[in-house]
Amino acid sequence: TNQLPLKVMISGAPASGKGTQCELIVQKFGLVHISTGDLLRAEVSAGTEIGNKAKEFMNAGQLVPDEIVTAMVTARLSREDVKEKGWLLDGYPRSFSQAQSLEKLKIRPDVYVVLEVPDEILIDRCVGRRLDPVTRKIYHLKSFPPETKQIKARLVTRPDDTGEKVKSRLEIYKQNAKAISSTYSNIMKKIDGNRQKDIVFKDIESLLSQTQKDNMKSMEAG
Ligand code: AP5
């Protein structure tokens, strides 16, 4: 059938589970996942000009300057696959001015998902997080340990996942969250992210399926 591609934004504090849920959303809905954190980390490891500029901010747990990130995101959003498959924007906008940049370009999501998790849980999730540089999969030493010894041996820790830096990232998130959500208040859906990941996903899945149906209806209504 002819479906309008979905446009989804996912937001939430550091380690609220955005990346984890995005893996599941992509599997089910086939959207193009655009994670500014992943894009920036790829620039850093490739040693590009953007990467070299971004690196110090990221490692300190601070935001990378808007102009760098906004140029990166708008370039990615204008590619053909995004128009065909729809998009899932993760980690952007992260400030009021970033939200305004998208508004000016008339780029608006169908739904704005916010994952809610208590602070004390977030710290533990960051400190225990490990990434597989080969498959890009996200693990946690306690909650989601690697499947094999071979995978375990190659896992890496993010330089911004120390207790101190997580606190700074969390503060920055809180300072910006209200201003961003004011832009999307009419399409904002809060989801309790402090449950098992499959349970969290069930809620997101039904939300996105419903959004798809609503899109169809408004398309048919013209
Ligand atoms: P980014 O990569 O976006 O980091 P973040 O927002 O801090 O989010 P995280 O990646 O830490 O967490 P997540 O919510 O994806 O959680 P995850 O699924 O991994 O950004 C990094 C940096 O880049 C920023 O600090 C900034 O410098 C820069 N940057 C990025 N975007 C920018 C922008 N727009 N403007 C300026 N600068 C920007 O899960 C975390 C852990 O918890 C994992 O170990 C996972 O296994 C575990 N877990 C997940 N779900 C569950 C669950 N339900 N139960 C138990 N454990 C779980």
Coordinates of C-alpha atoms and ligand atoms in Angstrom, one line a residue:
T1 CA 0.0 0.0 0.0
N2 CA 0.9 3.6 -0.4
Q3 CA 2.1 4.9 2.9
L4 CA 3.3 8.3 3.9
P5 CA 6.8 7.9 5.3
L6 CA 6.9 8.4 9.1
K7 CA 8.8 11.3 10.6
V8 CA 9.8 10.7 14.2
M9 CA 11.9 12.5 16.8
I10 CA 13.2 10.7 19.8
S11 CA 14.5 12.6 22.9
G12 CA 15.4 11.9 26.4
A13 CA 18.3 12.3 28.9
P14 CA 21.7 10.7 28.3
A15 CA 21.3 6.9 28.5
S16 CA 17.5 7.0 28.6
G17 CA 17.7 4.3 25.9
K18 CA 17.3 6.3 22.6
G19 CA 19.9 4.3 20.7
T20 CA 18.5 1.0 22.0
Q21 CA 15.0 1.8 21.0
C22 CA 16.1 3.2 17.7
E23 CA 17.6 -0.2 16.8
L24 CA 14.2 -1.8 17.4
I25 CA 12.2 1.0 15.6
V26 CA 14.4 0.6 12.5
Q27 CA 13.9 -3.1 12.4
K28 CA 10.1 -2.7 12.6
F29 CA 9.4 0.5 10.6
G30 CA 12.4 0.7 8.3
L31 CA 13.0 4.4 8.9
V32 CA 16.4 6.1 8.3
H33 CA 18.0 6.5 11.7
I34 CA 19.8 9.8 12.0
S35 CA 21.7 9.9 15.3
T36 CA 23.8 13.1 15.7
G37 CA 25.9 11.3 18.4
D38 CA 26.7 8.4 16.0
L39 CA 27.4 10.8 13.1
L40 CA 29.7 12.9 15.2
R41 CA 31.5 9.8 16.7
A42 CA 32.0 8.6 13.1
E43 CA 33.6 11.9 12.1
V44 CA 35.8 11.8 15.2
S45 CA 37.1 8.3 14.4
A46 CA 37.6 9.2 10.7
G47 CA 39.7 12.2 11.8
T48 CA 37.8 14.7 9.6
E49 CA 37.7 18.4 10.1
I50 CA 34.2 18.2 11.7
G51 CA 35.5 15.4 13.9
N52 CA 38.5 17.3 15.1
K53 CA 36.3 20.3 16.0
A54 CA 33.7 18.2 17.7
K55 CA 36.0 16.0 19.7
E56 CA 36.9 18.3 22.6
F57 CA 33.3 19.3 23.2
M58 CA 32.1 15.7 23.2
N59 CA 34.8 14.3 25.4
A60 CA 34.1 17.1 27.9
G61 CA 30.4 16.1 27.9
Q62 CA 29.4 19.5 26.4
L63 CA 27.3 20.3 23.3
V64 CA 29.1 20.7 20.0
P65 CA 28.4 24.2 18.4
D66 CA 25.0 24.4 16.7
E67 CA 26.3 25.3 13.3
I68 CA 28.4 22.2 13.0
V69 CA 25.6 19.8 14.0
T70 CA 22.8 21.6 12.1
A71 CA 24.8 21.5 8.8
M72 CA 25.4 17.8 9.3
V73 CA 21.8 17.0 10.1
T74 CA 20.2 19.1 7.3
A75 CA 22.6 17.5 4.8
R76 CA 21.6 14.0 5.9
L77 CA 17.9 14.9 5.9
S78 CA 18.0 16.1 2.3
R79 CA 19.1 12.7 0.9
E80 CA 16.9 10.6 -1.2
D81 CA 16.5 7.5 1.1
V82 CA 15.0 9.8 3.8
K83 CA 12.2 10.9 1.5
E84 CA 11.4 7.3 0.5
K85 CA 11.6 5.6 3.9
G86 CA 11.0 8.4 6.4
W87 CA 13.2 9.5 9.2
L88 CA 14.0 8.9 12.9
L89 CA 15.9 11.8 14.4
D90 CA 17.8 10.9 17.5
G91 CA 19.7 13.5 19.6
Y92 CA 18.6 16.5 17.6
P93 CA 17.3 19.1 18.2
R94 CA 19.2 19.5 21.5
S95 CA 18.7 23.2 22.1
F96 CA 16.0 25.8 21.4
S97 CA 18.0 27.2 18.5
Q98 CA 18.4 23.8 16.9
A99 CA 14.6 23.3 17.1
Q100 CA 14.1 26.8 15.5
S101 CA 16.5 25.8 12.7
L102 CA 14.2 22.9 11.7
E103 CA 11.1 25.0 12.1
K104 CA 12.6 27.5 9.6
L105 CA 13.2 24.8 7.1
K106 CA 9.6 23.5 7.7
I107 CA 11.0 20.2 8.9
R108 CA 8.5 18.8 11.5
P109 CA 8.0 15.4 12.9
D110 CA 4.7 13.6 13.1
V111 CA 5.5 12.6 16.7
Y112 CA 7.9 13.7 19.4
V113 CA 8.8 10.8 21.7
V114 CA 10.4 11.6 25.1
L115 CA 11.9 8.7 27.1
E116 CA 11.6 9.3 30.8
V117 CA 14.1 7.7 33.2
P118 CA 15.1 8.7 36.8
D119 CA 18.5 10.3 37.2
E120 CA 20.1 7.7 39.5
I121 CA 19.3 5.0 36.9
L122 CA 20.9 7.0 34.1
I123 CA 24.3 7.2 35.8
D124 CA 24.4 3.5 36.2
R125 CA 23.4 2.9 32.6
C126 CA 26.2 5.2 31.3
V127 CA 28.9 3.8 33.5
G128 CA 28.0 0.2 32.5
R129 CA 27.5 0.9 28.8
R130 CA 29.9 -0.7 26.2
L131 CA 29.8 -0.4 22.4
D132 CA 30.8 -3.0 19.8
P133 CA 32.9 -1.1 17.2
V134 CA 32.2 -3.8 14.7
T135 CA 28.4 -4.2 14.7
R136 CA 27.7 -0.8 16.5
K137 CA 25.5 -2.7 18.9
I138 CA 24.9 -1.2 22.4
Y139 CA 25.6 -3.4 25.4
H140 CA 25.5 -3.0 29.2
L141 CA 27.8 -5.0 31.5
K142 CA 24.9 -6.0 33.7
S143 CA 21.7 -5.6 31.8
F144 CA 22.8 -6.6 28.3
P145 CA 26.1 -8.5 28.5
P146 CA 27.8 -9.5 25.2
E147 CA 26.9 -12.9 23.7
T148 CA 30.4 -14.2 23.3
K149 CA 33.9 -13.8 24.8
Q150 CA 35.1 -12.7 21.4
I151 CA 32.6 -9.8 21.4
K152 CA 33.4 -9.0 25.0
A153 CA 37.1 -8.6 24.2
R154 CA 36.5 -5.9 21.6
L155 CA 34.0 -3.7 23.4
V156 CA 34.8 -0.1 24.0
T157 CA 33.8 2.5 26.6
R158 CA 32.8 6.0 25.4
P159 CA 35.1 8.7 26.7
D160 CA 32.1 10.8 27.9
D161 CA 30.6 7.9 30.0
T162 CA 32.4 8.7 33.3
G163 CA 30.3 9.6 36.4
E164 CA 31.4 13.3 36.3
K165 CA 30.7 13.8 32.6
V166 CA 27.4 12.0 32.7
K167 CA 26.3 14.5 35.4
S168 CA 27.3 17.4 33.2
R169 CA 25.5 16.0 30.2
L170 CA 22.4 15.5 32.3
E171 CA 22.5 19.1 33.5
I172 CA 22.7 20.4 29.9
Y173 CA 19.9 18.1 28.9
K174 CA 17.7 19.5 31.7
Q175 CA 18.5 23.1 30.9
N176 CA 17.3 22.6 27.3
A177 CA 14.5 20.1 27.6
K178 CA 11.7 22.5 28.4
A179 CA 12.5 25.0 25.6
I180 CA 12.7 22.2 23.0
S181 CA 9.5 20.5 24.1
S182 CA 7.6 23.9 23.9
T183 CA 8.2 23.7 20.1
Y184 CA 6.6 20.2 19.9
S185 CA 4.1 20.3 22.8
N186 CA 1.1 19.3 20.6
I187 CA 2.8 16.1 19.3
M188 CA 4.8 15.2 22.4
K189 CA 4.4 11.7 23.8
K190 CA 6.1 10.8 27.1
I191 CA 7.1 7.1 27.5
D192 CA 8.3 5.5 30.8
G193 CA 11.8 4.4 29.8
N194 CA 12.5 2.7 33.1
R195 CA 11.2 -0.7 32.1
Q196 CA 12.6 -3.6 30.2
K197 CA 13.6 -2.6 26.7
D198 CA 11.0 -4.8 25.0
I199 CA 8.2 -3.4 27.1
V200 CA 9.3 0.1 26.4
F201 CA 9.3 -0.8 22.7
K202 CA 5.8 -2.2 22.8
D203 CA 4.5 1.3 23.8
I204 CA 6.6 3.0 21.1
E205 CA 5.5 0.5 18.5
S206 CA 1.8 1.1 19.1
L207 CA 2.3 4.8 19.1
L208 CA 4.1 4.7 15.8
S209 CA 1.5 2.3 14.2
Q210 CA -1.3 4.7 15.4
T211 CA 0.6 7.7 13.9
Q212 CA 0.9 5.8 10.6
K213 CA -2.9 5.2 10.6
D214 CA -3.6 8.8 11.4
N215 CA -1.3 9.9 8.5
M216 CA -3.3 7.6 6.2
K217 CA -6.6 9.1 7.3
S218 CA -5.5 12.6 6.8
M219 CA -4.0 11.7 3.4
E220 CA -7.3 10.1 2.3
A221 CA -9.2 13.1 3.6
G222 CA -7.0 15.3 1.4
Ligands
AP5_1 P1 24.6 11.2 22.1 O1 25.3 10.0 21.5 O2 23.3 11.6 21.5 O3 24.5 10.9 23.6 P2 23.3 11.1 24.7 O4 22.1 11.9 24.3 O5 24.0 11.5 25.9 O6 22.6 9.7 24.7 P3 23.4 8.4 24.9 O7 23.9 7.9 23.6 O8 24.3 8.5 26.0 O9 22.2 7.4 25.4 P4 20.9 6.7 24.7 O10 19.7 7.5 25.2 O11 21.1 6.5 23.3 O12 21.0 5.4 25.5 P5 21.5 3.9 25.0 O13 20.4 3.3 24.2 O14 22.9 3.9 24.5 O15 25.5 12.5 22.1 C1 26.9 12.4 22.5 C2 27.5 13.8 22.4 O16 27.5 14.2 21.1 C3 26.8 14.9 23.2 O17 27.2 14.9 24.6 C4 27.3 16.1 22.4 O18 28.7 16.5 22.8 C5 27.3 15.6 21.0 N1 26.0 15.9 20.3 C6 25.1 15.0 19.9 N2 24.1 15.6 19.3 C7 24.3 16.9 19.4 C8 23.5 18.1 19.1 N3 22.3 17.9 18.5 N4 24.0 19.3 19.4 C9 25.2 19.4 19.9 N5 26.0 18.4 20.3 C10 25.5 17.1 20.1 O19 21.4 3.2 26.5 C11 22.3 3.5 27.5 C12 22.7 2.2 28.3 O20 21.6 1.7 29.0 C13 23.2 1.1 27.4 O21 24.2 0.4 28.1 C14 22.0 0.2 27.2 O22 22.3 -1.2 27.0 C15 21.2 0.4 28.5 N6 19.8 0.3 28.4 C16 19.0 0.9 27.4 N7 17.7 0.6 27.6 C17 17.6 0.0 28.7 C18 16.5 -0.6 29.5 N8 15.2 -0.4 29.1 N9 16.8 -1.2 30.7 C19 18.1 -1.3 31.1 N10 19.2 -0.9 30.4 C20 19.0 -0.2 29.3

